[in-house]
CSV table of C-alpha atoms and ligand atoms in Angstrom, one decimal:
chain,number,residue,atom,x,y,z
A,1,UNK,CA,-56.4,36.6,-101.7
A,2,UNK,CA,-58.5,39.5,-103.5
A,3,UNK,CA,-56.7,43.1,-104.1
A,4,UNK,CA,-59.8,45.6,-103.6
A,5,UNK,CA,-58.6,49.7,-104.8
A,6,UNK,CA,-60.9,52.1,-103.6
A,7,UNK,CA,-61.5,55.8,-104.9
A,8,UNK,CA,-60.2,57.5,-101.2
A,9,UNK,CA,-58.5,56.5,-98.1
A,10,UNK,CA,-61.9,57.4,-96.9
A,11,UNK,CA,-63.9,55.0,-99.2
A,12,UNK,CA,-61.3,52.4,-98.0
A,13,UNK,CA,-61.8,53.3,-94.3
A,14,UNK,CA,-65.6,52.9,-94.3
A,15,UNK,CA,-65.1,49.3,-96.0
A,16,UNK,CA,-62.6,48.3,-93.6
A,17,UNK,CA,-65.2,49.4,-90.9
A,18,UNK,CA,-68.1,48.1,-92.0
A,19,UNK,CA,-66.1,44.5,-91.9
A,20,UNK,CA,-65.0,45.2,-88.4
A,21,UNK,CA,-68.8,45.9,-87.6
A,22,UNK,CA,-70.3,42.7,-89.6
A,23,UNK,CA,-67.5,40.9,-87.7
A,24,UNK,CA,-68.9,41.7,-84.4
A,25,UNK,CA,-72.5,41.8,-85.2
A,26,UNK,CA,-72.3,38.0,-86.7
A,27,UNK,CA,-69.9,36.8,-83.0
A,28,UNK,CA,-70.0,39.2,-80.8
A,29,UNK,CA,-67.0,37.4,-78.8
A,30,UNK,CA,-65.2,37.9,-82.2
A,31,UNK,CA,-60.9,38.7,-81.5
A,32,UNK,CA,-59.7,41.2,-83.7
A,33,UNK,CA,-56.3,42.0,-84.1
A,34,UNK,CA,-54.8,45.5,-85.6
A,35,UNK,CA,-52.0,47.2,-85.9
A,36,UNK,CA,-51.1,50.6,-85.1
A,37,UNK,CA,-49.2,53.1,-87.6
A,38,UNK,CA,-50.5,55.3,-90.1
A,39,UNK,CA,-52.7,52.9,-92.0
A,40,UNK,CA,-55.4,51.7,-89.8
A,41,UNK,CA,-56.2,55.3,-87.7
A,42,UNK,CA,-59.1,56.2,-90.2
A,43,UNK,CA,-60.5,53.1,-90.2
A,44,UNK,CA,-60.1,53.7,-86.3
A,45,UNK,CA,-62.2,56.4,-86.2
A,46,UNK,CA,-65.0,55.3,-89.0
A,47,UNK,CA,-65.6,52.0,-87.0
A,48,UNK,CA,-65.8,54.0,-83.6
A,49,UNK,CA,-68.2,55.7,-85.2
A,50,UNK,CA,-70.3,53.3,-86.8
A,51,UNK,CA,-70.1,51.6,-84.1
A,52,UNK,CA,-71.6,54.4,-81.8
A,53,UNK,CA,-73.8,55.4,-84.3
A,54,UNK,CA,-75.5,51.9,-84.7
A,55,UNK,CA,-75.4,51.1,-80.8
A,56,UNK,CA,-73.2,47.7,-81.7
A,57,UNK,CA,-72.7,45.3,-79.1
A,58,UNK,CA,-69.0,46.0,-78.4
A,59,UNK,CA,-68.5,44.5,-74.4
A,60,UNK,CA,-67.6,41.0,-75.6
A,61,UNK,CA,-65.1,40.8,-78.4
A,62,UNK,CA,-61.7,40.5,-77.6
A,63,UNK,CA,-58.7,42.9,-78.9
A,64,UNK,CA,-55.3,41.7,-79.5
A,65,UNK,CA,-52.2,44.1,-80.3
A,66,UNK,CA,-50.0,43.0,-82.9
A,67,UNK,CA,-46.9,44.2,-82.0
A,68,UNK,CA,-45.0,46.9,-79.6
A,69,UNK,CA,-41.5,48.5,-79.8
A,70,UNK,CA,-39.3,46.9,-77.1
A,71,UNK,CA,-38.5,48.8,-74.0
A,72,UNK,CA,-41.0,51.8,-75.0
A,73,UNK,CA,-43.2,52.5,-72.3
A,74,UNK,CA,-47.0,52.0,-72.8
A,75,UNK,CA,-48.4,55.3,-72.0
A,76,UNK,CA,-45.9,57.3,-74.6
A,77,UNK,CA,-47.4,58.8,-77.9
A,78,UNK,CA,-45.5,56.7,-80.7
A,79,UNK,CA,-45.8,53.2,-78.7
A,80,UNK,CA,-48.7,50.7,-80.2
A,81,UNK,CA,-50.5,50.5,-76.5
A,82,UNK,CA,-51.0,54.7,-77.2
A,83,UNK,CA,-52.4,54.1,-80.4
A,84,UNK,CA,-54.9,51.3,-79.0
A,85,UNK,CA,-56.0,53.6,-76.2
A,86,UNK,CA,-56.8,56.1,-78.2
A,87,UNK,CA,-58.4,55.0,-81.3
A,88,UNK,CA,-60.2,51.8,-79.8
A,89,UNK,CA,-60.2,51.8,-75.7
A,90,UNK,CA,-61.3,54.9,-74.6
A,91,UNK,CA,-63.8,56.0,-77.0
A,92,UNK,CA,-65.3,52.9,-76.6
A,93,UNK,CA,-64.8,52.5,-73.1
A,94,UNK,CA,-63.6,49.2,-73.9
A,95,UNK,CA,-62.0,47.4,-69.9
A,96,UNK,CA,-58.7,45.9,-69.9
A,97,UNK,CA,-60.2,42.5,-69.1
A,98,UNK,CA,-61.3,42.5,-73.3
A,99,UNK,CA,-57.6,43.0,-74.9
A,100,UNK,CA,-54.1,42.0,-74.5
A,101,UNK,CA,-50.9,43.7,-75.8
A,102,UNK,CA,-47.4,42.7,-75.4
A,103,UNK,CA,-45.6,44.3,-72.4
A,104,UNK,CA,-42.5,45.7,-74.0
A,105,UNK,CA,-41.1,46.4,-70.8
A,106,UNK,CA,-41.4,43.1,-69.4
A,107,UNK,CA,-38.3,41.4,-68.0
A,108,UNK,CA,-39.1,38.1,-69.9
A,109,UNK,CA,-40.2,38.4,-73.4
A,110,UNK,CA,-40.4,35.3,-74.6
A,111,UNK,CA,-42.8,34.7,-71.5
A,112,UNK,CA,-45.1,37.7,-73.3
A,113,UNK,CA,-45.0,35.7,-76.9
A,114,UNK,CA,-45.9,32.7,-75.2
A,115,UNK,CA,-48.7,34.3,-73.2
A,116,UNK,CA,-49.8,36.3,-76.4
A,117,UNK,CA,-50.0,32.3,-77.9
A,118,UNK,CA,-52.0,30.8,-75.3
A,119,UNK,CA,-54.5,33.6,-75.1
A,120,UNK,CA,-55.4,33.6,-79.1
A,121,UNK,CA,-55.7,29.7,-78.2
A,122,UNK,CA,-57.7,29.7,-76.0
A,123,UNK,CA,-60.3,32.2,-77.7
A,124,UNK,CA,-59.8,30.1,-80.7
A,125,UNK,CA,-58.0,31.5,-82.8
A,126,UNK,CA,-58.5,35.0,-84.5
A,127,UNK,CA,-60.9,35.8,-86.5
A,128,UNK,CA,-60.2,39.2,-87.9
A,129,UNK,CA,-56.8,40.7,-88.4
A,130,UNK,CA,-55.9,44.2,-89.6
A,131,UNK,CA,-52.8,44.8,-90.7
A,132,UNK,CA,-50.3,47.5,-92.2
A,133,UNK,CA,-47.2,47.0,-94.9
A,134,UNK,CA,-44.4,48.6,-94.1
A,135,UNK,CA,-41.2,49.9,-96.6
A,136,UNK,CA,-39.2,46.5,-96.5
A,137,UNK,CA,-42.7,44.7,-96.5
A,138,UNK,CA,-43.2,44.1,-93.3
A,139,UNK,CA,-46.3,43.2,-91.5
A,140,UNK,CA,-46.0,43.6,-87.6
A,141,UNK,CA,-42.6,43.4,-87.2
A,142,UNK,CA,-42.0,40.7,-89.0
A,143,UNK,CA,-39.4,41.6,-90.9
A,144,UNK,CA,-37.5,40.5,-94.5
A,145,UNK,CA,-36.1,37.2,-93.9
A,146,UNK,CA,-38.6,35.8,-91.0
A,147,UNK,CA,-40.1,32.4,-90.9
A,148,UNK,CA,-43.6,32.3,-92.2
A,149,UNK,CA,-44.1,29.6,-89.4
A,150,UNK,CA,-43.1,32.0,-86.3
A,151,UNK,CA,-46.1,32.4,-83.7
A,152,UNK,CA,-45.5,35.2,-81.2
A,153,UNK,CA,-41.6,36.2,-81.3
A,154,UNK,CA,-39.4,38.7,-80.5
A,155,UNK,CA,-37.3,40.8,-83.7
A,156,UNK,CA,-34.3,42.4,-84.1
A,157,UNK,CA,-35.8,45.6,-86.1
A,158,UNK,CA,-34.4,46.0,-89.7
A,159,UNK,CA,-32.2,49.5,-90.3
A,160,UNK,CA,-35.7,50.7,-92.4
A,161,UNK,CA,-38.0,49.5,-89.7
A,162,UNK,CA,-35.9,51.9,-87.0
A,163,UNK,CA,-35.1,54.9,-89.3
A,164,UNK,CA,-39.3,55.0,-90.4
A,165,UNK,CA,-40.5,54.1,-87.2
A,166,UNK,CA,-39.3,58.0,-85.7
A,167,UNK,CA,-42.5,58.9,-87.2
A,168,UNK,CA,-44.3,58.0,-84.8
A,169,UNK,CA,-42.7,59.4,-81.9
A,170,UNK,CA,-42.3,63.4,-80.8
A,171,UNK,CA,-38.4,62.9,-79.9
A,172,UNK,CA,-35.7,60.7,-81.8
A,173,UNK,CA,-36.0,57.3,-80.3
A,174,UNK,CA,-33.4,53.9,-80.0
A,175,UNK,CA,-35.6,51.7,-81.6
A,176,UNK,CA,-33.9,47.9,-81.7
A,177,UNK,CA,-35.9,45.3,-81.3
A,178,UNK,CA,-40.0,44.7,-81.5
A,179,UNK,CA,-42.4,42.0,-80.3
A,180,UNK,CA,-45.2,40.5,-82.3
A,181,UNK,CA,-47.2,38.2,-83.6
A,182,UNK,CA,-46.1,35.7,-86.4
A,183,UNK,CA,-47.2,34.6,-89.3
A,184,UNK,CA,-48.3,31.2,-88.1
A,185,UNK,CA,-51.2,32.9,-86.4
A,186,UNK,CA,-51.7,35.3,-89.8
A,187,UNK,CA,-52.2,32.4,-91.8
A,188,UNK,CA,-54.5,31.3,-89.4
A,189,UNK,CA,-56.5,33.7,-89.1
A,190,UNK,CA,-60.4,33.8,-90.4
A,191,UNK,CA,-60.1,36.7,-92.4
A,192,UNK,CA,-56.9,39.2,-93.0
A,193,UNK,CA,-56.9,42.3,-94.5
A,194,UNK,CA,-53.8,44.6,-95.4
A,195,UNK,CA,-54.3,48.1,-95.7
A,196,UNK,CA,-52.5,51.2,-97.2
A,197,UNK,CA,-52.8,54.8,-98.6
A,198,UNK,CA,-50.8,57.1,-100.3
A,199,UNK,CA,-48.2,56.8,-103.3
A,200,UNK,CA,-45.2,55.9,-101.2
A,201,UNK,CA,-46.8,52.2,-100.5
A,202,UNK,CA,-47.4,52.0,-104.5
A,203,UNK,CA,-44.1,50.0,-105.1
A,204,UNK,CA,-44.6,48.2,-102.0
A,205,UNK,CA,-48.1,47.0,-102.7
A,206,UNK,CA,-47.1,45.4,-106.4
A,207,UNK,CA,-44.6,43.8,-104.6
A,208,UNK,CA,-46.9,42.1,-102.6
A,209,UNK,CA,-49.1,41.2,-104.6
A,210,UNK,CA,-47.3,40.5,-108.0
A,211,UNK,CA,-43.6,39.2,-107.5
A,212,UNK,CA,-43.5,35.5,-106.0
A,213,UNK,CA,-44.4,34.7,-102.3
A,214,UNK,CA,-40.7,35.0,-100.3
A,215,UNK,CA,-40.0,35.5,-96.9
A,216,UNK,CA,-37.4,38.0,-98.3
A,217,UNK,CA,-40.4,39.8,-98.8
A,218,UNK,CA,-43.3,39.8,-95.8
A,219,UNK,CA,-46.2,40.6,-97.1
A,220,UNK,CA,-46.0,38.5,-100.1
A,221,UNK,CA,-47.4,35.7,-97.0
A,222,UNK,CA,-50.6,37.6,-98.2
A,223,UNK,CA,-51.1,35.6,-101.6
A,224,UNK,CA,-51.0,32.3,-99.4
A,225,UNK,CA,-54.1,33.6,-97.2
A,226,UNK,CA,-57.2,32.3,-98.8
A,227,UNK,CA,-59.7,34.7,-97.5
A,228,UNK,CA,-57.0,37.7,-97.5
A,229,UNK,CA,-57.5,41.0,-98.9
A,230,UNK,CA,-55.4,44.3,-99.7
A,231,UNK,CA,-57.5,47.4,-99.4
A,232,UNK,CA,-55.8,50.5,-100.9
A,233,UNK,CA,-56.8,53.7,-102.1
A,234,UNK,CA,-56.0,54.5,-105.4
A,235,UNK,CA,-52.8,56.0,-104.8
A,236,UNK,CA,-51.0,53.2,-103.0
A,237,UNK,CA,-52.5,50.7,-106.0
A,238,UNK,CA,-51.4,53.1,-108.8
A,239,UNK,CA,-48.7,50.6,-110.2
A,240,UNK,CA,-51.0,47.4,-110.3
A,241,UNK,CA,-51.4,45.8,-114.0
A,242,UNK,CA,-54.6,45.7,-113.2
A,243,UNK,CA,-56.8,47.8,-111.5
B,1,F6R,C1,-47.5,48.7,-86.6
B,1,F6R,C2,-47.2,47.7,-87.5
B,1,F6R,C3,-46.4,48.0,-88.7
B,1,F6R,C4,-47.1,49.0,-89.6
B,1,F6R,C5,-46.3,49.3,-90.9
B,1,F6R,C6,-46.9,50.4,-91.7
B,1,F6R,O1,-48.3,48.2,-85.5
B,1,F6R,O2,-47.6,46.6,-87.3
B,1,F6R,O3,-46.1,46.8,-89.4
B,1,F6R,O4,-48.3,48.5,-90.0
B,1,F6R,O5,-45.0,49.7,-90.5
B,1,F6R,O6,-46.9,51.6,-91.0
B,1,F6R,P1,-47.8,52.8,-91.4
B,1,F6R,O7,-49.2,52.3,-91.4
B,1,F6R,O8,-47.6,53.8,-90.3
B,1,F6R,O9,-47.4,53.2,-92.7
């Protein structure tokens, strides 16, 4: 794993883009996974962009959600699916035979974990993930305490995961349980990188990268990815040793 600090959340944006964009350009069937959240929107827009800009192939590479909040309808500002739609889908006019996303509504979960599975075997396996941290050190919604060998699985959310998560949404939400992908499928993933911004991910971000790998702790997994990196802008890596 590599810890890279950048001068902005800008600066860190266009880097995270211009990885998405060498992704694609090198396989242009390429799956790419991403969260939603605060972290990954600029990088949203830069690669949209760039992408635009540079007239990159983008018809054949396949998107895969990482998570969704159970029982939150698709179409409502504050659910993943919104965020994908907006920031990726439509300004890219990307069809919805080139990504998959859990169905949070679904009567059968475990039957959309086991789908999500088979789909990112079948492609092979993913070759880019983009990821947040959240304030127990989550990543997805795996949260403190989950097994790093989970694939696809449905979570009881953590009292910080449900209290944070309101952020997202424009009225107060029950937010109980989520859906996502594990950390089997992290670890085996080509290339990861773990993004964040701003001083309240500071303590967060040395946690993750300098106190021992623990389940207790998420996103310590990230010091056991060997071609893993955390982005941050200067702010959220102001309380590394060394910078
Ligand atoms: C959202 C997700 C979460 C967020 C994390 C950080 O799809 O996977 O794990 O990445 O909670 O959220 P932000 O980026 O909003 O601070």
């Amino acid at each position: 794993m590599t810890v890279r600090v950048y001068a902005s959340e800008q600066e860190l944006a266009n880097e995270v883009a211009k990885e998405i964009i060498s992704v694609i350009k090198e396989k242009p069937t390429a799956v790419i996974c991403m969260a939603s959240g605060n972290s990954p929107k600029l990088c949203c827009e830069s690669f949209v962009k760039m992408a635009l800009l540079e007239g990159i192939d983008t018809t054949r590479f396949f998107y895969v959600g990482l998570d969704e909040w159970i029982g939150i309808p698709p179409a409502m500002r504050g659910s993943c699916h919104y965020d994908f739609q907006e920031r990726i889908f439509n300004p890219l006019n990307i069809p919805s035979s080139q990504y998959h996303l859990f169905d949070a509504l679904a009567t059968n979960l475990q039957d959309e974990c086991d789908k999500m599975d088979k789909i990112i075997a079948e492609k092979g396996g993913i070759d880019l993930m983009i990821v947040g941290i959240g304030m127990n050190g989550h990543i997805g919604f795996n949260e403190p305490g989950t097994k790093f060998e989970l694939k696809s699985h449905i979570v009881p959310l953590d009292p910080i995961t449900a209290s944070v998560g309101q952020k997202y949404f424009d009225q107060q939400m029950t937010l109980e349980k989520g859906i996502t992908i594990g950390f089997e499928h992290l670890l085996n993933t080509k290339r990861v990188l773990l993004l964040a911004n701003g001083r309240s991910k500071a303590e967060v971000i040395k946690k993750a990268i300098e106190e021992p790998v623990t389940s207790d702790f998420p996103a310590s997994v990230m010091q056991l990815h060997k071609n893993g990196s955390i982005m941050v802008d200067s702010a959220a890596g102001s309380l590394l040793l060394e910078k």
